[in-house]
Coordinates of C-alpha atoms in Angstrom, one line a residue:
M1 CA -9.7 -38.7 24.2
N2 CA -11.8 -36.6 21.9
K3 CA -10.3 -35.9 18.5
P4 CA -9.8 -32.2 17.6
L5 CA -12.4 -30.8 15.2
L6 CA -11.2 -30.3 11.6
T7 CA -11.4 -26.9 10.0
S8 CA -14.3 -26.7 7.6
A9 CA -11.9 -26.3 4.6
L10 CA -9.9 -29.4 5.6
A11 CA -13.0 -31.4 6.3
L12 CA -14.3 -30.7 2.8
A13 CA -11.0 -31.7 1.3
L14 CA -10.9 -35.0 3.3
A15 CA -14.5 -35.7 2.2
S16 CA -13.4 -35.7 -1.4
G17 CA -10.5 -38.1 -0.8
P18 CA -7.6 -38.9 1.5
L19 CA -4.6 -36.6 1.8
H20 CA -1.2 -38.3 1.4
A21 CA 2.3 -37.5 0.5
A22 CA 2.0 -38.2 -3.1
E23 CA -1.2 -36.3 -3.8
H24 CA -0.6 -34.4 -7.0
V25 CA -1.8 -30.8 -7.4
D26 CA -1.3 -28.3 -10.2
L27 CA -0.4 -25.4 -7.9
L28 CA 0.6 -25.0 -4.2
V29 CA 0.6 -21.6 -2.6
R30 CA 2.8 -21.8 0.5
D31 CA 2.7 -20.0 3.8
A32 CA 0.0 -17.4 3.0
T33 CA -2.1 -15.5 5.5
V34 CA -5.6 -16.4 4.3
I35 CA -8.2 -13.8 5.0
D36 CA -11.8 -15.1 5.6
V37 CA -13.9 -12.3 4.0
V38 CA -17.0 -13.5 5.8
D39 CA -15.8 -13.1 9.4
G40 CA -12.6 -11.0 8.9
K41 CA -10.4 -13.6 10.6
R42 CA -6.8 -14.1 9.4
H43 CA -5.4 -17.6 9.1
P44 CA -1.6 -17.4 9.0
H45 CA 0.9 -19.9 7.6
Q46 CA -1.6 -21.7 5.3
A47 CA -1.0 -23.7 2.2
I48 CA -3.5 -23.6 -0.6
A49 CA -3.6 -26.6 -2.9
V50 CA -5.1 -26.3 -6.3
R51 CA -6.1 -28.9 -8.9
D52 CA -8.2 -28.5 -12.0
A53 CA -8.9 -24.9 -11.3
R54 CA -10.4 -25.7 -7.9
I55 CA -9.0 -25.4 -4.4
V56 CA -8.7 -28.9 -3.1
A57 CA -7.5 -28.1 0.4
I58 CA -6.3 -25.3 2.7
V59 CA -4.1 -26.7 5.4
D60 CA -1.4 -25.6 7.8
D61 CA 1.7 -24.9 5.9
A62 CA 3.5 -27.6 7.9
R63 CA 1.4 -30.1 6.2
A64 CA 2.2 -28.9 2.7
K65 CA 4.7 -31.8 2.2
R66 CA 1.6 -33.9 1.6
F67 CA 1.4 -32.4 -1.9
D68 CA 3.4 -33.0 -5.0
A69 CA 2.9 -29.7 -6.9
A70 CA 3.6 -28.9 -10.5
Q71 CA 4.1 -25.3 -9.5
T72 CA 4.8 -23.7 -6.1
V73 CA 4.3 -20.1 -5.1
D74 CA 6.1 -18.7 -2.1
A75 CA 3.5 -16.6 -0.3
S76 CA 5.3 -16.0 2.9
G77 CA 4.5 -12.5 4.2
K78 CA 1.6 -12.3 1.7
F79 CA -2.2 -12.0 2.3
A80 CA -4.5 -14.2 0.3
I81 CA -8.0 -12.8 -0.6
P82 CA -10.6 -14.1 -3.1
G83 CA -10.4 -12.8 -6.6
L84 CA -12.1 -9.4 -6.8
W85 CA -15.4 -8.7 -8.5
D86 CA -16.3 -5.4 -10.3
M87 CA -20.1 -5.5 -10.2
H88 CA -20.8 -2.7 -12.7
V89 CA -18.8 -2.3 -15.9
H90 CA -19.7 -1.5 -19.5
F91 CA -18.4 -2.5 -22.9
G92 CA -19.5 -0.3 -25.8
G93 CA -19.0 2.6 -28.1
G94 CA -19.9 0.9 -31.4
D95 CA -18.5 -1.8 -33.6
A96 CA -15.5 0.3 -34.4
L97 CA -14.4 0.0 -30.8
I98 CA -14.7 -3.8 -30.4
E99 CA -10.9 -4.2 -30.3
E100 CA -10.5 -1.3 -27.8
N101 CA -13.0 -2.9 -25.5
R102 CA -11.5 -6.3 -25.8
N103 CA -8.1 -4.8 -24.8
L104 CA -9.7 -3.8 -21.4
L105 CA -10.1 -7.5 -20.4
P106 CA -6.4 -7.9 -19.3
L107 CA -6.6 -4.7 -17.3
Y108 CA -9.1 -6.4 -15.0
V109 CA -6.9 -9.5 -14.5
A110 CA -3.8 -7.4 -13.9
H111 CA -5.6 -5.6 -11.0
G112 CA -6.8 -8.8 -9.3
I113 CA -10.3 -8.7 -10.8
T114 CA -11.4 -12.2 -11.8
S115 CA -15.1 -11.5 -12.3
V116 CA -17.1 -8.6 -13.8
R117 CA -20.7 -7.8 -14.2
D118 CA -21.4 -6.1 -17.5
C119 CA -24.4 -3.8 -17.1
A120 CA -25.2 -3.3 -20.8
G121 CA -23.8 -1.4 -23.7
D122 CA -24.0 -1.7 -27.5
L123 CA -21.5 -4.6 -28.0
S124 CA -23.6 -7.5 -26.7
P125 CA -22.8 -9.9 -29.5
S126 CA -19.1 -9.5 -28.7
V127 CA -19.6 -9.6 -25.0
F128 CA -21.4 -12.9 -25.4
E129 CA -18.4 -14.2 -27.3
W130 CA -16.0 -13.0 -24.7
R131 CA -18.1 -14.5 -21.9
A132 CA -17.7 -17.9 -23.6
A133 CA -14.1 -17.5 -24.5
T134 CA -12.9 -16.3 -21.0
A135 CA -14.8 -19.1 -19.4
A136 CA -13.1 -21.6 -21.7
G137 CA -9.7 -20.1 -21.1
T138 CA -9.1 -19.2 -24.8
L139 CA -9.2 -15.4 -24.1
L140 CA -7.4 -13.7 -21.2
G141 CA -9.9 -11.9 -19.1
P142 CA -12.1 -12.1 -16.1
R143 CA -15.3 -14.2 -15.9
I144 CA -18.0 -12.1 -17.5
F145 CA -21.6 -12.0 -16.2
T146 CA -23.7 -9.9 -18.6
S147 CA -27.2 -8.5 -18.9
G148 CA -27.0 -8.3 -22.7
P149 CA -28.8 -5.2 -24.0
K150 CA -30.8 -3.2 -21.5
I151 CA -34.5 -2.8 -21.7
E152 CA -35.6 0.8 -22.4
G153 CA -38.5 2.8 -24.0
Y154 CA -38.7 4.1 -27.5
K155 CA -36.0 6.5 -28.7
S156 CA -33.8 6.1 -25.7
I157 CA -30.5 7.9 -25.5
W158 CA -28.7 4.6 -24.7
P159 CA -27.1 2.8 -27.7
G160 CA -27.8 -0.9 -28.2
D161 CA -30.8 -1.3 -26.0
I162 CA -34.0 -3.2 -26.6
E163 CA -36.8 -0.6 -26.9
I164 CA -40.3 -1.5 -25.9
G165 CA -43.6 0.3 -25.6
T166 CA -46.1 -2.5 -24.8
V167 CA -46.4 -5.5 -22.5
A168 CA -46.2 -7.8 -25.6
E169 CA -42.9 -6.1 -26.6
L170 CA -41.7 -6.5 -23.0
N171 CA -42.4 -10.3 -23.1
A172 CA -40.7 -10.6 -26.5
A173 CA -37.6 -8.7 -25.1
L174 CA -37.4 -11.0 -22.1
D175 CA -37.8 -14.1 -24.4
K176 CA -34.9 -12.8 -26.4
L177 CA -32.7 -12.1 -23.4
Q178 CA -33.4 -15.6 -22.0
G179 CA -32.5 -17.1 -25.3
W180 CA -29.1 -15.4 -25.0
N181 CA -28.8 -16.9 -21.5
V182 CA -28.2 -13.6 -19.9
D183 CA -27.0 -13.6 -16.2
F184 CA -29.5 -10.8 -15.2
V185 CA -31.7 -8.2 -16.8
K186 CA -30.8 -4.4 -16.9
I187 CA -33.7 -1.9 -17.0
T188 CA -33.3 1.8 -17.2
D189 CA -35.5 4.9 -17.1
N190 CA -34.7 7.2 -20.0
T191 CA -37.9 6.8 -22.0
L192 CA -39.4 3.7 -20.5
S193 CA -42.8 4.4 -18.8
P194 CA -43.0 3.8 -15.0
E195 CA -45.8 1.3 -15.7
L196 CA -43.7 -0.8 -18.1
F197 CA -40.7 -0.4 -15.8
M198 CA -42.6 -2.0 -12.9
A199 CA -44.0 -4.6 -15.3
A200 CA -40.5 -5.5 -16.4
V201 CA -39.2 -5.9 -12.9
K202 CA -42.1 -8.1 -11.9
E203 CA -42.1 -10.3 -15.1
A204 CA -38.4 -10.8 -15.0
G205 CA -38.7 -11.8 -11.4
R206 CA -41.5 -14.2 -12.2
R207 CA -39.2 -15.8 -14.8
G208 CA -36.5 -16.2 -12.1
L209 CA -34.2 -13.5 -13.5
K210 CA -32.2 -11.1 -11.4
T211 CA -32.9 -7.4 -12.2
S212 CA -30.7 -4.3 -12.1
A213 CA -32.0 -0.8 -12.7
H214 CA -31.9 2.9 -12.8
V215 CA -35.2 3.8 -11.0
P216 CA -37.7 6.2 -12.7
Y217 CA -38.3 9.3 -10.7
P218 CA -42.0 8.8 -10.2
I219 CA -41.3 5.4 -8.5
T220 CA -40.0 5.3 -4.9
I221 CA -37.2 3.1 -3.8
D222 CA -39.6 1.3 -1.5
E223 CA -42.0 0.7 -4.3
V224 CA -39.5 -0.8 -6.7
S225 CA -37.9 -2.9 -3.9
A226 CA -41.4 -4.2 -3.0
A227 CA -41.8 -5.1 -6.7
G228 CA -38.8 -7.4 -6.5
L229 CA -35.9 -5.3 -8.0
S230 CA -32.6 -7.2 -7.3
S231 CA -30.2 -4.2 -7.4
V232 CA -30.4 -0.4 -7.6
E233 CA -27.5 1.0 -9.6
H234 CA -25.9 4.2 -8.3
I235 CA -26.3 5.6 -4.8
D236 CA -28.1 8.8 -5.8
Y237 CA -31.3 6.9 -6.4
A238 CA -31.2 5.7 -2.7
F239 CA -30.5 9.2 -1.4
K240 CA -34.0 10.5 -2.3
A241 CA -35.6 7.8 -0.2
G242 CA -34.7 9.9 2.8
S243 CA -37.1 12.7 1.8
P244 CA -40.9 12.8 2.5
K245 CA -41.0 14.5 -1.0
E246 CA -39.5 11.6 -2.8
K247 CA -42.7 10.6 -4.5
S248 CA -44.2 14.1 -5.1
L249 CA -41.1 15.6 -6.6
G250 CA -40.4 12.5 -8.7
E251 CA -43.9 12.8 -10.2
A252 CA -43.3 16.6 -10.8
I253 CA -40.1 15.7 -12.7
A254 CA -42.1 13.3 -14.9
R255 CA -44.6 16.0 -15.6
G256 CA -41.9 18.5 -16.6
E257 CA -42.7 20.9 -13.7
I258 CA -39.2 20.7 -12.2
N259 CA -35.8 19.5 -13.3
S260 CA -33.9 16.8 -11.4
R261 CA -31.3 19.2 -10.0
D262 CA -33.9 21.5 -8.4
A263 CA -35.8 18.4 -7.1
W264 CA -32.6 17.1 -5.6
T265 CA -32.1 20.4 -3.7
Q266 CA -35.5 19.9 -2.1
W267 CA -34.8 16.3 -1.4
N268 CA -31.6 17.3 0.4
A269 CA -33.3 20.1 2.3
T270 CA -35.9 17.6 3.6
F271 CA -33.7 14.6 4.1
D272 CA -34.5 12.6 7.2
P273 CA -32.0 9.8 8.2
K274 CA -34.7 7.9 10.1
L275 CA -37.0 7.9 7.0
A276 CA -34.1 6.8 4.8
T277 CA -33.1 4.0 7.3
A278 CA -36.7 2.7 7.3
T279 CA -36.7 2.3 3.6
Y280 CA -33.2 0.8 3.6
K281 CA -34.3 -1.8 6.1
H282 CA -37.2 -2.7 3.8
M283 CA -34.6 -3.1 1.0
A284 CA -32.5 -5.4 3.1
Q285 CA -35.5 -7.5 4.1
R286 CA -36.5 -8.0 0.5
G287 CA -33.0 -8.6 -0.7
T288 CA -32.6 -5.5 -2.8
A289 CA -28.9 -4.7 -3.1
I290 CA -27.2 -1.5 -4.2
T291 CA -24.1 -0.7 -6.3
P292 CA -23.0 2.8 -5.2
T293 CA -20.5 3.5 -8.1
L294 CA -18.9 6.3 -6.2
N295 CA -15.8 6.5 -8.3
G296 CA -17.4 7.6 -11.6
S297 CA -19.6 10.1 -9.9
Q298 CA -16.7 11.6 -8.0
A299 CA -14.5 11.9 -11.1
V300 CA -17.1 14.1 -12.8
A301 CA -18.2 16.0 -9.7
Y302 CA -14.6 17.2 -9.1
L303 CA -13.4 17.8 -12.7
D304 CA -12.7 21.4 -11.6
Q305 CA -10.0 20.1 -9.2
N306 CA -8.6 17.3 -11.3
D307 CA -9.4 17.3 -15.1
H308 CA -7.7 13.9 -15.5
R309 CA -6.4 14.8 -19.0
H310 CA -2.9 13.8 -17.9
D311 CA -3.6 10.7 -16.0
D312 CA -0.9 8.1 -16.6
Y313 CA -3.6 5.4 -16.8
L314 CA -4.9 6.9 -20.1
K315 CA -2.0 5.0 -21.8
Y316 CA -4.2 1.8 -21.4
I317 CA -7.4 3.4 -22.8
G318 CA -7.9 3.4 -26.6
P319 CA -8.4 6.7 -28.4
G320 CA -12.0 5.8 -29.4
L321 CA -12.9 5.0 -25.8
Q322 CA -11.3 8.2 -24.6
A323 CA -13.4 10.1 -27.1
T324 CA -16.6 8.8 -25.5
Y325 CA -15.6 10.6 -22.3
T326 CA -16.0 14.0 -24.0
W327 CA -19.8 14.5 -23.5
R328 CA -19.6 14.5 -19.7
V329 CA -16.5 16.6 -19.7
E330 CA -18.0 19.2 -22.0
R331 CA -21.2 19.3 -20.0
A332 CA -19.3 19.8 -16.8
A333 CA -17.2 22.6 -18.4
K334 CA -20.4 24.7 -18.8
D335 CA -21.0 24.8 -15.1
D336 CA -20.4 28.1 -13.3
T337 CA -19.1 28.5 -9.8
A338 CA -22.5 27.9 -8.2
A339 CA -23.1 24.8 -10.3
I340 CA -19.7 23.4 -9.5
A341 CA -20.4 23.8 -5.8
A342 CA -23.8 22.2 -6.2
R343 CA -22.3 19.1 -7.9
H344 CA -19.7 18.8 -5.1
L345 CA -22.5 19.0 -2.5
R346 CA -24.6 16.5 -4.4
F347 CA -21.8 13.9 -4.6
E348 CA -20.9 14.3 -0.9
R349 CA -24.5 14.1 0.3
N350 CA -25.3 11.1 -1.9
A351 CA -22.2 9.3 -0.6
S352 CA -23.1 10.1 3.0
V353 CA -26.0 7.6 3.0
L354 CA -23.5 4.7 2.5
P355 CA -23.2 3.9 6.2
L356 CA -26.9 4.1 6.6
L357 CA -27.4 1.5 3.9
Q358 CA -24.7 -0.8 5.5
A359 CA -26.2 -0.4 9.0
A360 CA -29.6 -1.3 7.7
G361 CA -28.3 -4.5 6.2
V362 CA -28.5 -3.7 2.5
T363 CA -26.0 -5.7 0.4
I364 CA -23.4 -3.4 -1.0
L365 CA -21.9 -4.4 -4.3
A366 CA -18.6 -2.8 -5.3
G367 CA -18.8 -1.6 -8.9
T368 CA -17.2 1.1 -10.9
D369 CA -19.4 2.0 -13.9
A370 CA -16.1 1.8 -15.8
G371 CA -16.0 1.6 -19.6
F372 CA -17.2 3.8 -22.4
L373 CA -19.0 7.1 -21.8
N374 CA -18.1 7.4 -18.1
S375 CA -15.2 9.9 -18.0
Y376 CA -11.9 8.8 -16.5
N377 CA -13.6 5.9 -14.8
Y378 CA -10.9 3.3 -15.5
P379 CA -11.3 -0.5 -16.0
G380 CA -9.1 -2.3 -13.5
I381 CA -7.6 0.3 -11.2
G382 CA -11.0 1.9 -10.9
L383 CA -12.2 -0.9 -8.5
H384 CA -9.4 -0.1 -6.1
D385 CA -10.4 3.6 -6.3
E386 CA -14.0 2.5 -5.5
L387 CA -12.9 0.4 -2.5
G388 CA -11.0 3.4 -1.2
L389 CA -14.1 5.6 -1.5
L390 CA -16.3 3.0 0.1
V391 CA -14.0 3.1 3.1
K392 CA -13.7 6.9 3.0
Y393 CA -17.5 7.3 3.1
G394 CA -18.2 4.9 6.0
L395 CA -17.5 1.2 5.4
T396 CA -14.8 -0.7 7.2
P397 CA -12.0 -2.3 5.1
L398 CA -13.7 -5.7 5.7
Q399 CA -17.1 -4.4 4.5
A400 CA -15.5 -2.9 1.4
L401 CA -13.7 -6.2 0.8
Q402 CA -16.9 -8.1 1.2
A403 CA -18.5 -5.8 -1.4
A404 CA -15.9 -6.8 -3.9
T405 CA -15.9 -10.5 -3.2
I406 CA -18.6 -12.6 -1.4
N407 CA -21.4 -10.1 -2.0
G408 CA -21.1 -10.2 -5.7
A409 CA -20.9 -14.0 -5.7
R410 CA -24.0 -14.3 -3.5
F411 CA -25.9 -11.8 -5.6
L412 CA -25.3 -13.7 -8.8
G413 CA -26.0 -17.0 -7.2
H414 CA -22.4 -18.3 -7.3
A415 CA -21.4 -18.3 -3.7
D416 CA -21.1 -22.1 -3.7
R417 CA -18.0 -21.8 -5.9
N418 CA -16.9 -18.2 -5.7
G419 CA -16.3 -15.3 -3.3
T420 CA -14.4 -17.0 -0.5
L421 CA -11.3 -19.2 -0.2
A422 CA -12.1 -22.7 0.9
A423 CA -11.8 -26.3 -0.3
G424 CA -14.1 -26.9 -3.2
K425 CA -14.2 -23.3 -4.3
A426 CA -12.8 -21.9 -7.6
A427 CA -9.1 -21.2 -7.5
D428 CA -9.5 -17.4 -8.1
L429 CA -7.4 -15.5 -5.5
V430 CA -5.1 -12.6 -5.1
L431 CA -1.8 -12.4 -3.1
L432 CA -1.2 -9.0 -1.5
D433 CA 2.0 -7.6 0.0
A434 CA 0.0 -6.0 2.8
D435 CA -3.1 -6.6 5.0
P436 CA -6.2 -5.1 3.4
L437 CA -8.1 -5.4 6.7
L438 CA -5.7 -2.7 8.1
D439 CA -5.7 -0.5 5.1
I440 CA -7.9 -1.1 2.0
A441 CA -5.2 0.4 -0.2
A442 CA -3.4 -2.9 0.3
T443 CA -5.6 -4.3 -2.5
R444 CA -3.5 -2.3 -4.9
R445 CA -0.3 -4.1 -3.8
I446 CA -0.7 -7.2 -5.8
D447 CA 2.0 -9.8 -5.9
T448 CA 0.3 -12.6 -7.7
V449 CA -3.2 -13.3 -9.2
V450 CA -4.5 -16.9 -9.5
M451 CA -7.3 -17.2 -11.9
K452 CA -8.9 -20.5 -13.0
G453 CA -6.1 -22.2 -11.1
R454 CA -3.3 -20.5 -13.1
A455 CA -0.8 -18.2 -11.3
Y456 CA 0.3 -14.9 -12.8
D457 CA 3.2 -13.4 -10.9
R458 CA 4.0 -9.7 -10.8
G459 CA 6.2 -9.9 -13.9
Q460 CA 3.4 -11.5 -15.9
L461 CA 0.9 -9.0 -14.6
D462 CA 3.2 -6.1 -15.7
A463 CA 3.6 -7.8 -19.1
M464 CA -0.2 -7.7 -19.5
L465 CA -0.2 -4.0 -18.8
A466 CA 2.7 -3.4 -21.1
D467 CA 0.9 -5.3 -23.9
V468 CA -2.3 -3.2 -23.5
E469 CA -0.2 -0.1 -23.5
A470 CA 1.5 -1.1 -26.8
R471 CA -1.8 -1.9 -28.4
V472 CA -3.2 1.4 -27.5
A473 CA -0.1 3.2 -28.7
A474 CA -0.5 1.4 -32.1
E475 CA -4.1 2.5 -32.3
K476 CA -3.1 6.1 -31.9
K477 CA -0.8 6.0 -34.9

């Protein structure tokens, strides 16, 4: 008689050593429904065994008696998903706000986010320290992947960047970033010339570095993807790829002949879904991902309908960080009725290309743009807002969940240990009270977070939030 095939998770566990009644584990999660974020299958009544911050086995709960656990979590009726990834956050606002930024770290954990991608700010020395400390477990916070300071041109508006004007300065900047062991390189377009921008993308790629960028207007999405850009940040850059005037209007903006708002109006008027899809397919073929960051854009676009000044979540955001929200709020307050309608339209039309990107096979990365400067875009809860918007504008709950788990791990080259739940993977997972495949809002219903093999129950997560609230209250005095 043929023996039944072992599940891949169990096979991996057996390969590392025999299972027996006395096998000691640090943590045993009992009777969970494990969600496979790759294929969307649910595996009910599973036991997840954890030792040394790794999953050593996932087996039918009836076999859980094989383990001697130091701690057991009852997950009956719960749904287990991988720890969430916020693939676009910021830490910044100047040295005076170091403590306020550090206080954000527990907010991520309390909302099931076990990894974040820091996309540059002006606190890189502190972020490097936090990256090491959270990895070592000496600081409570998610795993941090960081670009360090972004690459820009001279006299950029962005604080804390590395400003360059020559190829020699570009190479020196990349040398410096590599010396800091950055996880990727962030390049933006405020004053950096298109020529140096393209040189930066290509040279970073030649050095084996991932790149993330705002795309200069004179460069098309197809051109920058062909140059090897790893990820486009913000969906509005992808929208213009659907217009035959993408290049000509972008060059006109660079020459000062038209502003970006008026150019966008023409891009919208000439938008062709077939043209957009052709470019998106090229992006997918080349491996260029996109982080839509819908949440931050929506918050500003609709400030006329919700000014957010009385959001309960502000109790977790320090006064200095709240003050950095002001510039976008004051700018939006100057808009008349026509301008308000225009920003609504722009957000809705930009967001409308999300299903085209997904259908073309582009990797979608769930990221918030939360942190300093970006008004009412909150660290922690913001990712759940982002997931809701991803579904609202065209993704399935599974696709949104993938954007916040396996896609991020794959993008950063860590899918061998992160992004899914299986034997051999990192013990980063979230237990939910409801099924996120039926309703993505279930990601908000967190019962327990397991990070680096340690379980934090609902009471402990609430205590994290209360501690941040108390710290912020003290800073306001």
